[in-house]
Amino acid sequence: MKYEKTLRATFLERPNRFCAYVDLSGKTEICHVKNTGRCRELLIPGVSAVLSDCRDNPGRKTPFDLIAVEKGDRLVNIDSQAPNAAAAELLRRLYPTAYIKPEMKVGNSRIDFYMEDGDKKTFVEVKGVTLEENGVVLFPDAPTERGIKHLRELVSLKKQGFGAKVLFIVQMEGVSYFTPNRKTHPQFADELKASQVAGVEIEAYECFVSDNEMTATVPVEVIL
């Protein structure tokens, strides 16, 4: 997936989860943060940030979106809409003949993708990963009851005879492996392991990230 217009700025502060202030060419600008997660280890005053320029859209309340920040030698995409876009591209590359439908309603949830590839019918739930510690990437960065609900939906679908997959899109590259964030949400870690035992596939892919692009590239080892 690609962004049309981007700019570099310096992150200043995040007064609430929806907006942030940045220094853009010596001027303080407000921007929309496209991630409601905590991102505390990423949104540190003084880091270099990437903005999507939205000034051509007169209906917006803020002229920019904050989409990525530098963390050491990595550029980390934090746009919560980017993982699904990257996953859609990845699935179409991996399954070029499959029918792929986004946002499939199942029970009380919406699963991100439904695929038909020959006789196989598979539901795929996508989770974006931005938390990294010493090369290890973790999910979630905050407790997620919604994530547990999705896992249980996938287990139910698997029992009904469908294929079921959780696809973790790691919004950076050069990582060692993925593991659930047991410290932050032990129940999610337990549910993820239980879903694997029930037959749900657990996969993770890291992404090439630049100022203008995020593309899923290679599999990342999953350790539960």
CSV table of C-alpha atoms in Angstrom, one decimal:
chain,number,residue,atom,x,y,z
A,1,MET,CA,0.0,0.0,0.0
A,2,LYS,CA,1.2,3.5,-0.8
A,3,TYR,CA,0.6,7.1,0.4
A,4,GLU,CA,0.2,9.8,-2.1
A,5,LYS,CA,1.9,12.8,-0.3
A,6,THR,CA,4.1,12.5,2.8
A,7,LEU,CA,6.2,14.9,4.8
A,8,ARG,CA,8.8,14.6,7.6
A,9,ALA,CA,8.2,16.4,10.9
A,10,THR,CA,9.3,16.2,14.5
A,11,PHE,CA,6.9,14.7,17.1
A,12,LEU,CA,6.2,17.0,20.0
A,13,GLU,CA,3.3,15.7,22.1
A,14,ARG,CA,0.1,13.7,22.1
A,15,PRO,CA,-2.5,15.5,24.2
A,16,ASN,CA,-5.1,12.7,23.6
A,17,ARG,CA,-5.3,9.5,21.6
A,18,PHE,CA,-6.8,11.1,18.5
A,19,CYS,CA,-4.4,14.0,17.9
A,20,ALA,CA,-0.7,15.0,18.2
A,21,TYR,CA,1.4,18.1,17.8
A,22,VAL,CA,4.4,18.1,15.5
A,23,ASP,CA,7.0,20.6,14.4
A,24,LEU,CA,6.9,21.0,10.7
A,25,SER,CA,9.6,23.3,9.3
A,26,GLY,CA,9.6,25.3,12.5
A,27,LYS,CA,5.8,25.6,12.8
A,28,THR,CA,3.7,23.7,15.3
A,29,GLU,CA,1.0,21.7,13.5
A,30,ILE,CA,-1.8,19.5,14.7
A,31,CYS,CA,-2.4,16.1,13.1
A,32,HIS,CA,-4.7,13.1,13.4
A,33,VAL,CA,-3.1,10.0,15.0
A,34,LYS,CA,-4.2,7.0,13.0
A,35,ASN,CA,-3.9,4.7,15.9
A,36,THR,CA,-5.8,4.7,19.2
A,37,GLY,CA,-3.4,2.4,20.9
A,38,ARG,CA,-0.9,3.5,23.5
A,39,CYS,CA,2.2,3.6,21.3
A,40,ARG,CA,4.1,5.0,24.4
A,41,GLU,CA,7.4,3.5,23.3
A,42,LEU,CA,7.1,5.2,19.8
A,43,LEU,CA,5.5,8.6,20.4
A,44,ILE,CA,8.4,10.2,22.2
A,45,PRO,CA,9.1,13.9,21.9
A,46,GLY,CA,11.8,14.6,19.4
A,47,VAL,CA,11.4,11.6,17.2
A,48,SER,CA,11.2,11.9,13.5
A,49,ALA,CA,7.6,11.4,12.3
A,50,VAL,CA,6.0,10.8,8.9
A,51,LEU,CA,2.9,12.7,8.0
A,52,SER,CA,0.4,12.1,5.3
A,53,ASP,CA,-0.5,15.4,3.8
A,54,CYS,CA,-4.3,15.8,3.7
A,55,ARG,CA,-4.5,19.5,3.0
A,56,ASP,CA,-6.2,18.9,-0.3
A,57,ASN,CA,-9.3,17.6,1.5
A,58,PRO,CA,-11.2,20.7,2.7
A,59,GLY,CA,-13.7,18.6,4.8
A,60,ARG,CA,-11.0,17.4,7.3
A,61,LYS,CA,-10.6,18.8,10.8
A,62,THR,CA,-6.8,18.3,10.7
A,63,PRO,CA,-4.5,18.9,7.8
A,64,PHE,CA,-2.2,15.9,8.4
A,65,ASP,CA,-2.3,12.3,9.5
A,66,LEU,CA,0.6,10.9,11.6
A,67,ILE,CA,1.4,7.5,10.0
A,68,ALA,CA,4.9,6.5,11.0
A,69,VAL,CA,7.7,7.3,13.4
A,70,GLU,CA,11.4,6.4,13.7
A,71,LYS,CA,12.5,4.1,16.5
A,72,GLY,CA,16.2,3.7,16.5
A,73,ASP,CA,17.1,2.5,13.0
A,74,ARG,CA,13.6,1.3,12.2
A,75,LEU,CA,10.7,3.2,10.7
A,76,VAL,CA,7.5,1.9,12.3
A,77,ASN,CA,4.2,2.5,10.6
A,78,ILE,CA,1.4,3.2,13.1
A,79,ASP,CA,-1.5,3.7,10.8
A,80,SER,CA,-4.2,1.3,12.1
A,81,GLN,CA,-5.8,1.1,8.6
A,82,ALA,CA,-2.5,0.0,6.9
A,83,PRO,CA,-2.4,-3.6,8.1
A,84,ASN,CA,-5.7,-4.6,6.3
A,85,ALA,CA,-4.5,-2.9,3.1
A,86,ALA,CA,-1.2,-4.6,3.3
A,87,ALA,CA,-2.9,-7.9,4.2
A,88,ALA,CA,-5.2,-7.6,1.2
A,89,GLU,CA,-2.2,-7.2,-1.1
A,90,LEU,CA,-0.4,-10.1,0.5
A,91,LEU,CA,-3.4,-12.5,0.3
A,92,ARG,CA,-3.8,-11.6,-3.4
A,93,ARG,CA,-0.1,-12.4,-4.0
A,94,LEU,CA,-0.2,-15.7,-2.0
A,95,TYR,CA,-3.6,-16.8,-3.4
A,96,PRO,CA,-3.7,-15.3,-6.9
A,97,THR,CA,-6.8,-17.3,-8.1
A,98,ALA,CA,-8.8,-17.0,-4.9
A,99,TYR,CA,-12.0,-15.0,-4.4
A,100,ILE,CA,-11.3,-12.6,-1.5
A,101,LYS,CA,-14.0,-10.6,0.2
A,102,PRO,CA,-13.2,-8.0,2.9
A,103,GLU,CA,-15.3,-7.4,6.0
A,104,MET,CA,-17.4,-10.6,6.2
A,105,LYS,CA,-20.1,-10.5,8.9
A,106,VAL,CA,-20.0,-13.6,11.1
A,107,GLY,CA,-22.3,-13.8,14.2
A,108,ASN,CA,-21.7,-10.6,16.2
A,109,SER,CA,-18.4,-9.8,14.5
A,110,ARG,CA,-16.9,-8.8,11.3
A,111,ILE,CA,-13.9,-10.9,10.2
A,112,ASP,CA,-11.5,-9.0,8.0
A,113,PHE,CA,-11.4,-11.3,5.0
A,114,TYR,CA,-13.2,-14.3,3.6
A,115,MET,CA,-11.5,-16.4,0.9
A,116,GLU,CA,-12.5,-19.1,-1.4
A,117,ASP,CA,-9.7,-20.9,-3.1
A,118,GLY,CA,-11.0,-24.0,-4.9
A,119,ASP,CA,-13.0,-26.0,-2.4
A,120,LYS,CA,-11.3,-24.3,0.6
A,121,LYS,CA,-13.2,-21.5,2.4
A,122,THR,CA,-11.2,-19.6,4.9
A,123,PHE,CA,-11.8,-16.6,7.3
A,124,VAL,CA,-8.8,-14.4,8.0
A,125,GLU,CA,-8.5,-11.9,10.9
A,126,VAL,CA,-5.8,-9.3,10.7
A,127,LYS,CA,-4.0,-7.7,13.6
A,128,GLY,CA,-1.5,-4.9,13.2
A,129,VAL,CA,1.7,-5.1,15.4
A,130,THR,CA,3.7,-2.0,16.3
A,131,LEU,CA,5.2,-3.0,19.7
A,132,GLU,CA,8.8,-4.1,19.5
A,133,GLU,CA,11.3,-5.0,22.3
A,134,ASN,CA,14.9,-5.9,21.4
A,135,GLY,CA,13.8,-7.3,18.0
A,136,VAL,CA,10.8,-9.2,19.4
A,137,VAL,CA,7.4,-8.0,18.3
A,138,LEU,CA,4.4,-8.4,20.5
A,139,PHE,CA,0.6,-8.0,20.4
A,140,PRO,CA,-1.4,-6.5,21.9
A,141,ASP,CA,0.1,-3.3,23.4
A,142,ALA,CA,-3.1,-2.9,25.5
A,143,PRO,CA,-5.7,-5.4,26.7
A,144,THR,CA,-8.1,-6.3,23.9
A,145,GLU,CA,-11.4,-8.0,24.6
A,146,ARG,CA,-12.3,-7.5,21.0
A,147,GLY,CA,-9.2,-9.5,20.0
A,148,ILE,CA,-10.3,-12.4,22.2
A,149,LYS,CA,-13.8,-12.2,20.7
A,150,HIS,CA,-12.3,-12.6,17.2
A,151,LEU,CA,-10.2,-15.6,18.3
A,152,ARG,CA,-13.3,-17.3,19.6
A,153,GLU,CA,-15.2,-16.6,16.4
A,154,LEU,CA,-12.4,-18.2,14.4
A,155,VAL,CA,-12.4,-21.3,16.6
A,156,SER,CA,-16.2,-21.6,16.1
A,157,LEU,CA,-15.7,-21.2,12.3
A,158,LYS,CA,-13.0,-23.9,12.4
A,159,LYS,CA,-15.4,-26.3,14.2
A,160,GLN,CA,-18.0,-25.6,11.4
A,161,GLY,CA,-15.5,-26.8,8.8
A,162,PHE,CA,-14.1,-23.5,7.5
A,163,GLY,CA,-10.4,-22.6,7.4
A,164,ALA,CA,-9.4,-20.0,10.0
A,165,LYS,CA,-6.4,-17.8,10.2
A,166,VAL,CA,-5.0,-15.0,12.3
A,167,LEU,CA,-2.6,-12.9,10.3
A,168,PHE,CA,-0.3,-10.5,12.3
A,169,ILE,CA,1.0,-7.7,10.1
A,170,VAL,CA,4.2,-6.4,11.7
A,171,GLN,CA,4.4,-2.8,10.8
A,172,MET,CA,8.2,-2.7,10.6
A,173,GLU,CA,11.1,-4.9,9.2
A,174,GLY,CA,14.1,-6.7,10.6
A,175,VAL,CA,12.5,-8.4,13.6
A,176,SER,CA,13.4,-11.7,15.3
A,177,TYR,CA,10.1,-13.3,16.0
A,178,PHE,CA,6.5,-12.6,17.1
A,179,THR,CA,5.0,-13.6,20.4
A,180,PRO,CA,1.8,-12.6,22.2
A,181,ASN,CA,2.2,-10.0,24.9
A,182,ARG,CA,1.5,-12.1,27.9
A,183,LYS,CA,2.6,-9.5,30.4
A,184,THR,CA,0.0,-7.0,29.1
A,185,HIS,CA,-2.9,-9.4,28.4
A,186,PRO,CA,-2.3,-13.0,29.6
A,187,GLN,CA,-5.8,-14.0,28.6
A,188,PHE,CA,-5.2,-13.1,25.0
A,189,ALA,CA,-2.0,-15.1,25.0
A,190,ASP,CA,-3.9,-18.1,26.4
A,191,GLU,CA,-6.7,-17.7,23.8
A,192,LEU,CA,-4.2,-17.4,21.0
A,193,LYS,CA,-2.6,-20.7,22.0
A,194,ALA,CA,-6.0,-22.4,22.5
A,195,SER,CA,-7.0,-21.2,19.0
A,196,GLN,CA,-3.9,-22.8,17.5
A,197,VAL,CA,-4.6,-26.1,19.3
A,198,ALA,CA,-8.2,-25.9,17.9
A,199,GLY,CA,-6.7,-25.7,14.4
A,200,VAL,CA,-6.6,-21.9,13.7
A,201,GLU,CA,-3.5,-21.0,11.7
A,202,ILE,CA,-1.3,-18.3,13.3
A,203,GLU,CA,0.9,-16.4,10.9
A,204,ALA,CA,3.0,-13.2,11.0
A,205,TYR,CA,4.6,-11.2,8.2
A,206,GLU,CA,7.0,-8.3,8.6
A,207,CYS,CA,6.7,-5.2,6.3
A,208,PHE,CA,8.9,-3.1,4.3
A,209,VAL,CA,8.2,0.4,5.6
A,210,SER,CA,9.2,3.7,3.9
A,211,ASP,CA,7.8,7.2,4.1
A,212,ASN,CA,5.4,6.4,1.3
A,213,GLU,CA,4.8,2.7,1.5
A,214,MET,CA,4.1,-0.3,3.7
A,215,THR,CA,4.3,-3.7,2.0
A,216,ALA,CA,4.1,-7.2,3.7
A,217,THR,CA,7.2,-9.1,2.7
A,218,VAL,CA,8.4,-12.2,4.5
A,219,PRO,CA,7.1,-14.5,7.2
A,220,VAL,CA,8.1,-14.0,10.8
A,221,GLU,CA,8.5,-16.9,13.2
A,222,VAL,CA,5.6,-17.2,15.7
A,223,ILE,CA,6.4,-18.4,19.2
A,224,LEU,CA,3.4,-19.0,21.5
